[in-house]
Amino acid sequence: MPATEAGEAARPVSGETPVSGETPAADDRGGRPRVPARVARALVLAAVFTCAACGLVYELALVALGSYLVGNSVTQASIVLSVMVFAMGIGSLLAKPLQSRPVAAFAVIEGVLALVGGLSVMGLYAAFAWVHVYQPVLIVVAFAIGALIGAEIPLLMTLLQRIRRQDAGSAVADLFAADYVGALLGGLAFPFLLLPTFGHIKGALLVGVVNAVAGIAVVLWLFRDRLRRRTRASLWVGMALVLAVLTGTYALADRFEITARQALYNDPIAVAERTPYQEIVITRKAALSGGADLRLFLNGDLQFSSVDEYRYHESLVHPALAGSRGRVLILGGGDGLALREVLRYPDVREVTLVELDPAMIRLARTYGPIEKLNGGAFEDPRVTTVTADAFNWLRDLRERFDSIIVDMPDPDDVATAKLYSVEFYGMVKRALAPGGRMVVQSGSPYFAPNSFWCIRESIAEAGFATTPYHVDVPSFGDWGFVLATPTAGPPPLALPADVPELRFLDASVLRAAEAFPKDRRERDVEVNTLVHPRLVDYEDGEWKLS
């Protein structure tokens, strides 16, 4: 702010009396202790600190919610941050006429920001669940929050200069120091405290309450002598209404989340759990045949249906075990269904299963319907479970396995796309014993052919010979896999000679599985790497169109 502007900002308006030097801010009734300017500045900077923390939490909450509901966290972060930064500039310009009444204007802006930011996650969740419109609403909400945050800075600068005139450079330094340190606090509080403790909806509402108290109460109390009695009373009532709305909504948040979540699923929800890694939802639908259709969803994506999951897991596991299989490694598959198929071979000596989310393994062990479906596989003494990120776990691995089964969620964002990268398959290759086999679930060659062949090309780029194949899984559609070995020629697609009795797969089905129709055969696609996660773009484009 130029020095001339700072001087203008310090002039009294509407009957307000500036406090210069160390002169205390007098109370309008004279019956209360006066506040020294140094204390007043500290309180305003504390409000700056708190409001900055709240503002960053709003940003991170929008990014995280979009990643959960839509996927592709990079795109969600880019949209939210770019729109909000742009809106902050617009908000700063729009705040210029408000500097003549900075106290009232700041209180109103903070009240609106507390409401919009606190209710933002709930509003977006409702738009996604019932209106089926997310991205346009996200842009509007991000713009509104950004504009309100941007309007804070000019008004706070004016308030600081009203307390004590200061060189513009020093005032800006103090203001932005408090702002940036507050942003640090908000950035750390969101993933480590608010999200795991309160969740998305309640966390945003709680931050809205803090925003209202810090942004309105401190300023209204500190500058209470600068406002007409009616204006002051109106602003206090307004703040009380904001707090009433936010706290009342907080009390109803659990019921809202249950109702909105159910709107996203066709069948009744039996279990819903938000973990630090994902949202786990299990639905159950009674069937006329007497058996229930149990379905597992991770972040809204179907992982299996109990009606036909055996088709998927038989196709995934048994071709990979046609070679040596004394030691088997399963990456992913925390539901234990692939593990169930592996354990059907008595000559499998040990199985190591690596799953990121311990809550998934806990449910597979203790939730009756899933435990029954996997046959209590985790209780087999041959099984060792590891809760870790498979990518980082493989980096430090010094063991080798005869067969490796990669059963990961679909790569719809950068975090999961790394588990389908050339670098990842290179580490898997290093973990394979001589003559070993790897199989990878590779998505749908019908709905997402570019993604399917990108996975196949990435495996080949890592030095594997590959055999792609696909089968029909009714709940998924046409679904594909890639069998791979670090040998010169592609591995034969066959069942073990001692294969147990299967419900779906046999030699004739496997022969047909190698044939791809003309419109779904191999394509000219790029490989997926850590530096260039092209698979995310393929997935995002294809599944949105399907």
mmCIF file of N, CA and C in Angstrom, residues 433-539:
data_model
loop_
_atom_site.group_PDB
_atom_site.id
_atom_site.type_symbol
_atom_site.label_atom_id
_atom_site.label_comp_id
_atom_site.label_asym_id
_atom_site.label_seq_id
_atom_site.Cartn_x
_atom_site.Cartn_y
_atom_site.Cartn_z
ATOM 1 N N ALA A 433 10.799 -64.179 -8.230
ATOM 2 C CA ALA A 433 11.817 -65.228 -8.325
ATOM 3 C C ALA A 433 11.955 -65.671 -9.780
ATOM 4 N N PRO A 434 13.075 -66.303 -10.149
ATOM 5 C CA PRO A 434 13.232 -66.801 -11.525
ATOM 6 C C PRO A 434 12.072 -67.712 -11.909
ATOM 7 N N GLY A 435 11.504 -67.433 -13.085
ATOM 8 C CA GLY A 435 10.364 -68.209 -13.543
ATOM 9 C C GLY A 435 9.040 -67.783 -12.947
ATOM 10 N N GLY A 436 9.035 -66.706 -12.172
ATOM 11 C CA GLY A 436 7.814 -66.263 -11.506
ATOM 12 C C GLY A 436 6.843 -65.579 -12.457
ATOM 13 N N ARG A 437 5.605 -65.436 -12.008
ATOM 14 C CA ARG A 437 4.552 -64.806 -12.792
ATOM 15 C C ARG A 437 3.905 -63.672 -12.006
ATOM 16 N N MET A 438 3.477 -62.654 -12.747
ATOM 17 C CA MET A 438 2.705 -61.544 -12.174
ATOM 18 C C MET A 438 1.407 -61.420 -12.952
ATOM 19 N N VAL A 439 0.315 -61.102 -12.259
ATOM 20 C CA VAL A 439 -0.945 -60.780 -12.912
ATOM 21 C C VAL A 439 -1.448 -59.454 -12.354
ATOM 22 N N VAL A 440 -2.025 -58.629 -13.214
ATOM 23 C CA VAL A 440 -2.484 -57.297 -12.830
ATOM 24 C C VAL A 440 -3.935 -57.127 -13.279
ATOM 25 N N GLN A 441 -4.814 -56.733 -12.350
ATOM 26 C CA GLN A 441 -6.163 -56.349 -12.781
ATOM 27 C C GLN A 441 -6.021 -55.032 -13.536
ATOM 28 N N SER A 442 -6.624 -54.948 -14.710
ATOM 29 C CA SER A 442 -6.288 -53.855 -15.634
ATOM 30 C C SER A 442 -7.491 -53.080 -16.135
ATOM 31 N N GLY A 443 -8.626 -53.194 -15.474
ATOM 32 C CA GLY A 443 -9.771 -52.404 -15.883
ATOM 33 C C GLY A 443 -10.536 -53.024 -17.037
ATOM 34 N N SER A 444 -11.395 -52.223 -17.632
ATOM 35 C CA SER A 444 -12.285 -52.723 -18.683
ATOM 36 C C SER A 444 -11.756 -52.394 -20.071
ATOM 37 N N PRO A 445 -11.452 -53.411 -20.888
ATOM 38 C CA PRO A 445 -11.043 -53.125 -22.267
ATOM 39 C C PRO A 445 -12.197 -52.639 -23.129
ATOM 40 N N TYR A 446 -13.434 -52.752 -22.640
ATOM 41 C CA TYR A 446 -14.581 -52.245 -23.398
ATOM 42 C C TYR A 446 -14.865 -50.782 -23.052
ATOM 43 N N PHE A 447 -15.053 -50.484 -21.764
ATOM 44 C CA PHE A 447 -15.382 -49.123 -21.346
ATOM 45 C C PHE A 447 -14.167 -48.200 -21.341
ATOM 46 N N ALA A 448 -12.977 -48.748 -21.104
ATOM 47 C CA ALA A 448 -11.768 -47.923 -21.010
ATOM 48 C C ALA A 448 -10.617 -48.604 -21.759
ATOM 49 N N PRO A 449 -10.727 -48.746 -23.091
ATOM 50 C CA PRO A 449 -9.706 -49.484 -23.839
ATOM 51 C C PRO A 449 -8.331 -48.816 -23.811
ATOM 52 N N ASN A 450 -8.287 -47.492 -23.875
ATOM 53 C CA ASN A 450 -6.978 -46.822 -23.830
ATOM 54 C C ASN A 450 -6.287 -47.069 -22.491
ATOM 55 N N SER A 451 -7.061 -47.050 -21.411
ATOM 56 C CA SER A 451 -6.495 -47.317 -20.087
ATOM 57 C C SER A 451 -5.981 -48.756 -20.006
ATOM 58 N N PHE A 452 -6.774 -49.688 -20.503
ATOM 59 C CA PHE A 452 -6.373 -51.099 -20.453
ATOM 60 C C PHE A 452 -5.061 -51.320 -21.199
ATOM 61 N N TRP A 453 -4.977 -50.800 -22.413
ATOM 62 C CA TRP A 453 -3.754 -51.050 -23.206
ATOM 63 C C TRP A 453 -2.583 -50.215 -22.703
ATOM 64 N N CYS A 454 -2.866 -49.085 -22.038
ATOM 65 C CA CYS A 454 -1.789 -48.309 -21.402
ATOM 66 C C CYS A 454 -1.150 -49.124 -20.285
ATOM 67 N N ILE A 455 -1.980 -49.827 -19.506
ATOM 68 C CA ILE A 455 -1.441 -50.680 -18.443
ATOM 69 C C ILE A 455 -0.600 -51.796 -19.041
ATOM 70 N N ARG A 456 -1.106 -52.399 -20.094
ATOM 71 C CA ARG A 456 -0.344 -53.478 -20.741
ATOM 72 C C ARG A 456 0.987 -52.961 -21.277
ATOM 73 N N GLU A 457 0.995 -51.800 -21.926
ATOM 74 C CA GLU A 457 2.230 -51.226 -22.471
ATOM 75 C C GLU A 457 3.203 -50.852 -21.358
ATOM 76 N N SER A 458 2.692 -50.370 -20.241
ATOM 77 C CA SER A 458 3.558 -49.995 -19.115
ATOM 78 C C SER A 458 4.226 -51.226 -18.514
ATOM 79 N N ILE A 459 3.487 -52.335 -18.431
ATOM 80 C CA ILE A 459 4.074 -53.585 -17.940
ATOM 81 C C ILE A 459 5.168 -54.063 -18.887
ATOM 82 N N ALA A 460 4.895 -53.984 -20.183
ATOM 83 C CA ALA A 460 5.892 -54.400 -21.170
ATOM 84 C C ALA A 460 7.125 -53.499 -21.126
ATOM 85 N N GLU A 461 6.919 -52.207 -20.906
ATOM 86 C CA GLU A 461 8.033 -51.265 -20.841
ATOM 87 C C GLU A 461 8.962 -51.587 -19.673
ATOM 88 N N ALA A 462 8.414 -52.198 -18.621
ATOM 89 C CA ALA A 462 9.226 -52.567 -17.454
ATOM 90 C C ALA A 462 10.019 -53.855 -17.676
ATOM 91 N N GLY A 463 9.891 -54.464 -18.852
ATOM 92 C CA GLY A 463 10.686 -55.640 -19.171
ATOM 93 C C GLY A 463 9.957 -56.958 -19.067
ATOM 94 N N PHE A 464 8.637 -56.923 -19.068
ATOM 95 C CA PHE A 464 7.846 -58.149 -19.006
ATOM 96 C C PHE A 464 7.348 -58.545 -20.390
ATOM 97 N N ALA A 465 7.227 -59.846 -20.597
ATOM 98 C CA ALA A 465 6.443 -60.357 -21.716
ATOM 99 C C ALA A 465 5.017 -60.536 -21.201
ATOM 100 N N THR A 466 4.028 -60.162 -22.001
ATOM 101 C CA THR A 466 2.665 -60.075 -21.484
ATOM 102 C C THR A 466 1.673 -60.897 -22.301
ATOM 103 N N THR A 467 0.626 -61.312 -21.620
ATOM 104 C CA THR A 467 -0.538 -61.935 -22.249
ATOM 105 C C THR A 467 -1.791 -61.277 -21.683
ATOM 106 N N PRO A 468 -2.426 -60.379 -22.442
ATOM 107 C CA PRO A 468 -3.661 -59.759 -21.968
ATOM 108 C C PRO A 468 -4.859 -60.689 -22.187
ATOM 109 N N TYR A 469 -5.836 -60.602 -21.298
ATOM 110 C CA TYR A 469 -7.049 -61.397 -21.459
ATOM 111 C C TYR A 469 -8.200 -60.697 -20.750
ATOM 112 N N HIS A 470 -9.435 -61.124 -21.066
ATOM 113 C CA HIS A 470 -10.609 -60.474 -20.487
ATOM 114 C C HIS A 470 -11.754 -61.461 -20.371
ATOM 115 N N VAL A 471 -12.613 -61.221 -19.373
ATOM 116 C CA VAL A 471 -13.773 -62.074 -19.131
ATOM 117 C C VAL A 471 -14.970 -61.186 -18.814
ATOM 118 N N ASP A 472 -16.143 -61.799 -18.781
ATOM 119 C CA ASP A 472 -17.367 -61.075 -18.460
ATOM 120 C C ASP A 472 -17.685 -61.232 -16.979
ATOM 121 N N VAL A 473 -17.736 -60.098 -16.272
ATOM 122 C CA VAL A 473 -18.176 -60.065 -14.875
ATOM 123 C C VAL A 473 -19.404 -59.155 -14.854
ATOM 124 N N PRO A 474 -20.607 -59.705 -14.727
ATOM 125 C CA PRO A 474 -21.822 -58.901 -14.922
ATOM 126 C C PRO A 474 -21.869 -57.592 -14.144
ATOM 127 N N SER A 475 -21.424 -57.573 -12.904
ATOM 128 C CA SER A 475 -21.500 -56.328 -12.128
ATOM 129 C C SER A 475 -20.487 -55.290 -12.608
ATOM 130 N N PHE A 476 -19.428 -55.720 -13.287
ATOM 131 C CA PHE A 476 -18.416 -54.817 -13.827
ATOM 132 C C PHE A 476 -18.592 -54.596 -15.329
ATOM 133 N N GLY A 477 -19.045 -55.633 -16.030
ATOM 134 C CA GLY A 477 -19.004 -55.628 -17.488
ATOM 135 C C GLY A 477 -17.801 -56.428 -17.972
ATOM 136 N N ASP A 478 -17.337 -56.111 -19.155
ATOM 137 C CA ASP A 478 -16.149 -56.765 -19.709
ATOM 138 C C ASP A 478 -14.923 -56.293 -18.936
ATOM 139 N N TRP A 479 -14.188 -57.242 -18.327
ATOM 140 C CA TRP A 479 -13.087 -56.841 -17.441
ATOM 141 C C TRP A 479 -11.800 -57.552 -17.839
ATOM 142 N N GLY A 480 -10.694 -56.816 -17.747
ATOM 143 C CA GLY A 480 -9.438 -57.332 -18.274
ATOM 144 C C GLY A 480 -8.333 -57.490 -17.260
ATOM 145 N N PHE A 481 -7.357 -58.316 -17.633
ATOM 146 C CA PHE A 481 -6.194 -58.626 -16.811
ATOM 147 C C PHE A 481 -4.985 -58.743 -17.733
ATOM 148 N N VAL A 482 -3.805 -58.627 -17.143
ATOM 149 C CA VAL A 482 -2.560 -58.847 -17.884
ATOM 150 C C VAL A 482 -1.706 -59.821 -17.096
ATOM 151 N N LEU A 483 -1.388 -60.952 -17.720
ATOM 152 C CA LEU A 483 -0.464 -61.936 -17.157
ATOM 153 C C LEU A 483 0.919 -61.635 -17.708
ATOM 154 N N ALA A 484 1.935 -61.642 -16.848
ATOM 155 C CA ALA A 484 3.267 -61.212 -17.289
ATOM 156 C C ALA A 484 4.362 -62.044 -16.644
ATOM 157 N N THR A 485 5.448 -62.235 -17.406
ATOM 158 C CA THR A 485 6.654 -62.892 -16.900
ATOM 159 C C THR A 485 7.872 -62.169 -17.454
ATOM 160 N N PRO A 486 8.969 -62.133 -16.692
ATOM 161 C CA PRO A 486 10.196 -61.500 -17.186
ATOM 162 C C PRO A 486 10.986 -62.444 -18.093
ATOM 163 N N THR A 487 10.328 -62.956 -19.126
ATOM 164 C CA THR A 487 10.949 -63.905 -20.052
ATOM 165 C C THR A 487 10.868 -63.358 -21.462
ATOM 166 N N ALA A 488 11.442 -64.089 -22.415
ATOM 167 C CA ALA A 488 11.477 -63.621 -23.804
ATOM 168 C C ALA A 488 10.105 -63.697 -24.461
ATOM 169 N N GLY A 489 9.368 -64.778 -24.216
ATOM 170 C CA GLY A 489 8.081 -64.953 -24.869
ATOM 171 C C GLY A 489 6.922 -64.754 -23.923
ATOM 172 N N PRO A 490 5.727 -64.430 -24.444
ATOM 173 C CA PRO A 490 4.556 -64.220 -23.583
ATOM 174 C C PRO A 490 4.178 -65.491 -22.853
ATOM 175 N N PRO A 491 3.747 -65.385 -21.611
ATOM 176 C CA PRO A 491 3.396 -66.583 -20.839
ATOM 177 C C PRO A 491 2.116 -67.223 -21.382
ATOM 178 N N PRO A 492 2.048 -68.534 -21.420
ATOM 179 C CA PRO A 492 0.824 -69.196 -21.866
ATOM 180 C C PRO A 492 -0.298 -68.991 -20.844
ATOM 181 N N LEU A 493 -1.476 -68.749 -21.339
ATOM 182 C CA LEU A 493 -2.632 -68.559 -20.466
ATOM 183 C C LEU A 493 -3.271 -69.926 -20.246
ATOM 184 N N ALA A 494 -3.084 -70.463 -19.053
ATOM 185 C CA ALA A 494 -3.567 -71.813 -18.762
ATOM 186 C C ALA A 494 -3.864 -71.933 -17.281
ATOM 187 N N LEU A 495 -4.594 -72.964 -16.927
ATOM 188 C CA LEU A 495 -4.881 -73.266 -15.532
ATOM 189 C C LEU A 495 -3.877 -74.284 -15.008
ATOM 190 N N PRO A 496 -3.593 -74.264 -13.707
ATOM 191 C CA PRO A 496 -2.705 -75.280 -13.141
ATOM 192 C C PRO A 496 -3.278 -76.679 -13.370
ATOM 193 N N ALA A 497 -2.386 -77.650 -13.472
ATOM 194 C CA ALA A 497 -2.840 -79.036 -13.669
ATOM 195 C C ALA A 497 -3.673 -79.519 -12.493
ATOM 196 N N ASP A 498 -3.363 -79.026 -11.310
ATOM 197 C CA ASP A 498 -4.096 -79.463 -10.110
ATOM 198 C C ASP A 498 -5.090 -78.411 -9.640
ATOM 199 N N VAL A 499 -5.645 -77.643 -10.578
ATOM 200 C CA VAL A 499 -6.578 -76.579 -10.213
ATOM 201 C C VAL A 499 -7.768 -77.162 -9.460
ATOM 202 N N PRO A 500 -8.204 -76.518 -8.380
ATOM 203 C CA PRO A 500 -9.393 -77.008 -7.660
ATOM 204 C C PRO A 500 -10.656 -76.765 -8.488
ATOM 205 N N GLU A 501 -11.737 -77.302 -8.034
ATOM 206 C CA GLU A 501 -13.012 -77.128 -8.732
ATOM 207 C C GLU A 501 -13.408 -75.649 -8.734
ATOM 208 N N LEU A 502 -13.637 -75.095 -9.933
ATOM 209 C CA LEU A 502 -13.991 -73.687 -10.078
ATOM 210 C C LEU A 502 -15.435 -73.553 -10.543
ATOM 211 N N ARG A 503 -16.024 -72.406 -10.236
ATOM 212 C CA ARG A 503 -17.422 -72.176 -10.595
ATOM 213 C C ARG A 503 -17.557 -71.546 -11.980
ATOM 214 N N PHE A 504 -16.514 -70.875 -12.463
ATOM 215 C CA PHE A 504 -16.620 -70.114 -13.711
ATOM 216 C C PHE A 504 -15.565 -70.485 -14.741
ATOM 217 N N LEU A 505 -14.329 -70.538 -14.312
ATOM 218 C CA LEU A 505 -13.204 -70.622 -15.252
ATOM 219 C C LEU A 505 -12.889 -72.062 -15.625
ATOM 220 N N ASP A 506 -12.618 -72.272 -16.912
ATOM 221 C CA ASP A 506 -12.071 -73.545 -17.382
ATOM 222 C C ASP A 506 -11.217 -73.255 -18.610
ATOM 223 N N ALA A 507 -10.662 -74.297 -19.207
ATOM 224 C CA ALA A 507 -9.715 -74.122 -20.314
ATOM 225 C C ALA A 507 -10.369 -73.426 -21.506
ATOM 226 N N SER A 508 -11.608 -73.759 -21.801
ATOM 227 C CA SER A 508 -12.266 -73.161 -22.964
ATOM 228 C C SER A 508 -12.541 -71.664 -22.733
ATOM 229 N N VAL A 509 -12.929 -71.296 -21.511
ATOM 230 C CA VAL A 509 -13.145 -69.881 -21.207
ATOM 231 C C VAL A 509 -11.839 -69.113 -21.343
ATOM 232 N N LEU A 510 -10.731 -69.712 -20.892
ATOM 233 C CA LEU A 510 -9.439 -69.036 -21.002
ATOM 234 C C LEU A 510 -9.018 -68.855 -22.451
ATOM 235 N N ARG A 511 -9.291 -69.857 -23.288
ATOM 236 C CA ARG A 511 -8.942 -69.711 -24.708
ATOM 237 C C ARG A 511 -9.715 -68.544 -25.319
ATOM 238 N N ALA A 512 -10.973 -68.444 -24.999
ATOM 239 C CA ALA A 512 -11.779 -67.334 -25.525
ATOM 240 C C ALA A 512 -11.334 -65.995 -24.931
ATOM 241 N N ALA A 513 -10.811 -66.016 -23.705
ATOM 242 C CA ALA A 513 -10.440 -64.772 -23.025
ATOM 243 C C ALA A 513 -9.295 -64.047 -23.718
ATOM 244 N N GLU A 514 -8.484 -64.762 -24.493
ATOM 245 C CA GLU A 514 -7.359 -64.132 -25.186
ATOM 246 C C GLU A 514 -7.788 -63.377 -26.437
ATOM 247 N N ALA A 515 -8.993 -63.638 -26.921
ATOM 248 C CA ALA A 515 -9.451 -63.008 -28.158
ATOM 249 C C ALA A 515 -10.139 -61.681 -27.852
ATOM 250 N N PHE A 516 -9.694 -60.625 -28.534
ATOM 251 C CA PHE A 516 -10.294 -59.300 -28.385
ATOM 252 C C PHE A 516 -10.984 -58.919 -29.686
ATOM 253 N N PRO A 517 -12.182 -58.339 -29.606
ATOM 254 C CA PRO A 517 -12.868 -57.913 -30.832
ATOM 255 C C PRO A 517 -12.083 -56.810 -31.547
ATOM 256 N N LYS A 518 -12.362 -56.618 -32.830
ATOM 257 C CA LYS A 518 -11.586 -55.685 -33.643
ATOM 258 C C LYS A 518 -11.583 -54.276 -33.072
ATOM 259 N N ASP A 519 -12.718 -53.861 -32.494
ATOM 260 C CA ASP A 519 -12.785 -52.482 -31.990
ATOM 261 C C ASP A 519 -12.203 -52.311 -30.600
ATOM 262 N N ARG A 520 -11.648 -53.378 -30.025
ATOM 263 C CA ARG A 520 -11.051 -53.277 -28.696
ATOM 264 C C ARG A 520 -9.666 -53.905 -28.645
ATOM 265 N N ARG A 521 -9.033 -54.042 -29.783
ATOM 266 C CA ARG A 521 -7.695 -54.616 -29.802
ATOM 267 C C ARG A 521 -6.648 -53.567 -29.459
ATOM 268 N N GLU A 522 -5.394 -54.002 -29.418
ATOM 269 C CA GLU A 522 -4.292 -53.154 -28.946
ATOM 270 C C GLU A 522 -4.262 -51.814 -29.664
ATOM 271 N N ARG A 523 -3.983 -50.771 -28.903
ATOM 272 C CA ARG A 523 -3.997 -49.408 -29.422
ATOM 273 C C ARG A 523 -2.636 -48.747 -29.251
ATOM 274 N N ASP A 524 -2.453 -47.674 -29.989
ATOM 275 C CA ASP A 524 -1.212 -46.902 -29.886
ATOM 276 C C ASP A 524 -1.375 -45.904 -28.740
ATOM 277 N N VAL A 525 -0.942 -46.299 -27.569
ATOM 278 C CA VAL A 525 -1.070 -45.458 -26.376
ATOM 279 C C VAL A 525 0.306 -45.267 -25.750
ATOM 280 N N GLU A 526 0.403 -44.260 -24.905
ATOM 281 C CA GLU A 526 1.658 -43.969 -24.211
ATOM 282 C C GLU A 526 1.706 -44.733 -22.893
ATOM 283 N N VAL A 527 2.912 -44.953 -22.404
ATOM 284 C CA VAL A 527 3.075 -45.672 -21.140
ATOM 285 C C VAL A 527 2.838 -44.716 -19.981
ATOM 286 N N ASN A 528 2.561 -45.286 -18.831
ATOM 287 C CA ASN A 528 2.295 -44.523 -17.614
ATOM 288 C C ASN A 528 3.521 -44.534 -16.721
ATOM 289 N N THR A 529 4.048 -43.365 -16.372
ATOM 290 C CA THR A 529 5.220 -43.259 -15.510
ATOM 291 C C THR A 529 4.919 -42.310 -14.353
ATOM 292 N N LEU A 530 5.823 -42.263 -13.394
ATOM 293 C CA LEU A 530 5.647 -41.343 -12.274
ATOM 294 C C LEU A 530 5.682 -39.893 -12.734
ATOM 295 N N VAL A 531 6.540 -39.594 -13.675
ATOM 296 C CA VAL A 531 6.688 -38.219 -14.155
ATOM 297 C C VAL A 531 5.535 -37.845 -15.082
ATOM 298 N N HIS A 532 5.067 -38.803 -15.871
ATOM 299 C CA HIS A 532 3.974 -38.554 -16.807
ATOM 300 C C HIS A 532 2.840 -39.551 -16.536
ATOM 301 N N PRO A 533 1.957 -39.251 -15.563
ATOM 302 C CA PRO A 533 0.861 -40.178 -15.226
ATOM 303 C C PRO A 533 -0.269 -40.102 -16.257
ATOM 304 N N ARG A 534 0.018 -40.556 -17.450
ATOM 305 C CA ARG A 534 -0.954 -40.441 -18.547
ATOM 306 C C ARG A 534 -2.195 -41.285 -18.317
ATOM 307 N N LEU A 535 -2.068 -42.314 -17.493
ATOM 308 C CA LEU A 535 -3.188 -43.196 -17.237
ATOM 309 C C LEU A 535 -4.355 -42.449 -16.585
ATOM 310 N N VAL A 536 -4.049 -41.433 -15.796
ATOM 311 C CA VAL A 536 -5.111 -40.657 -15.148
ATOM 312 C C VAL A 536 -5.980 -39.980 -16.204
ATOM 313 N N ASP A 537 -5.342 -39.415 -17.223
ATOM 314 C CA ASP A 537 -6.100 -38.752 -18.287
ATOM 315 C C ASP A 537 -6.933 -39.752 -19.080
ATOM 316 N N TYR A 538 -6.351 -40.918 -19.364
ATOM 317 C CA TYR A 538 -7.113 -41.943 -20.075
ATOM 318 C C TYR A 538 -8.344 -42.358 -19.266
ATOM 319 N N GLU A 539 -8.127 -42.656 -17.996
ATOM 320 C CA GLU A 539 -9.226 -43.093 -17.134
ATOM 321 C C GLU A 539 -10.305 -42.012 -17.031
#
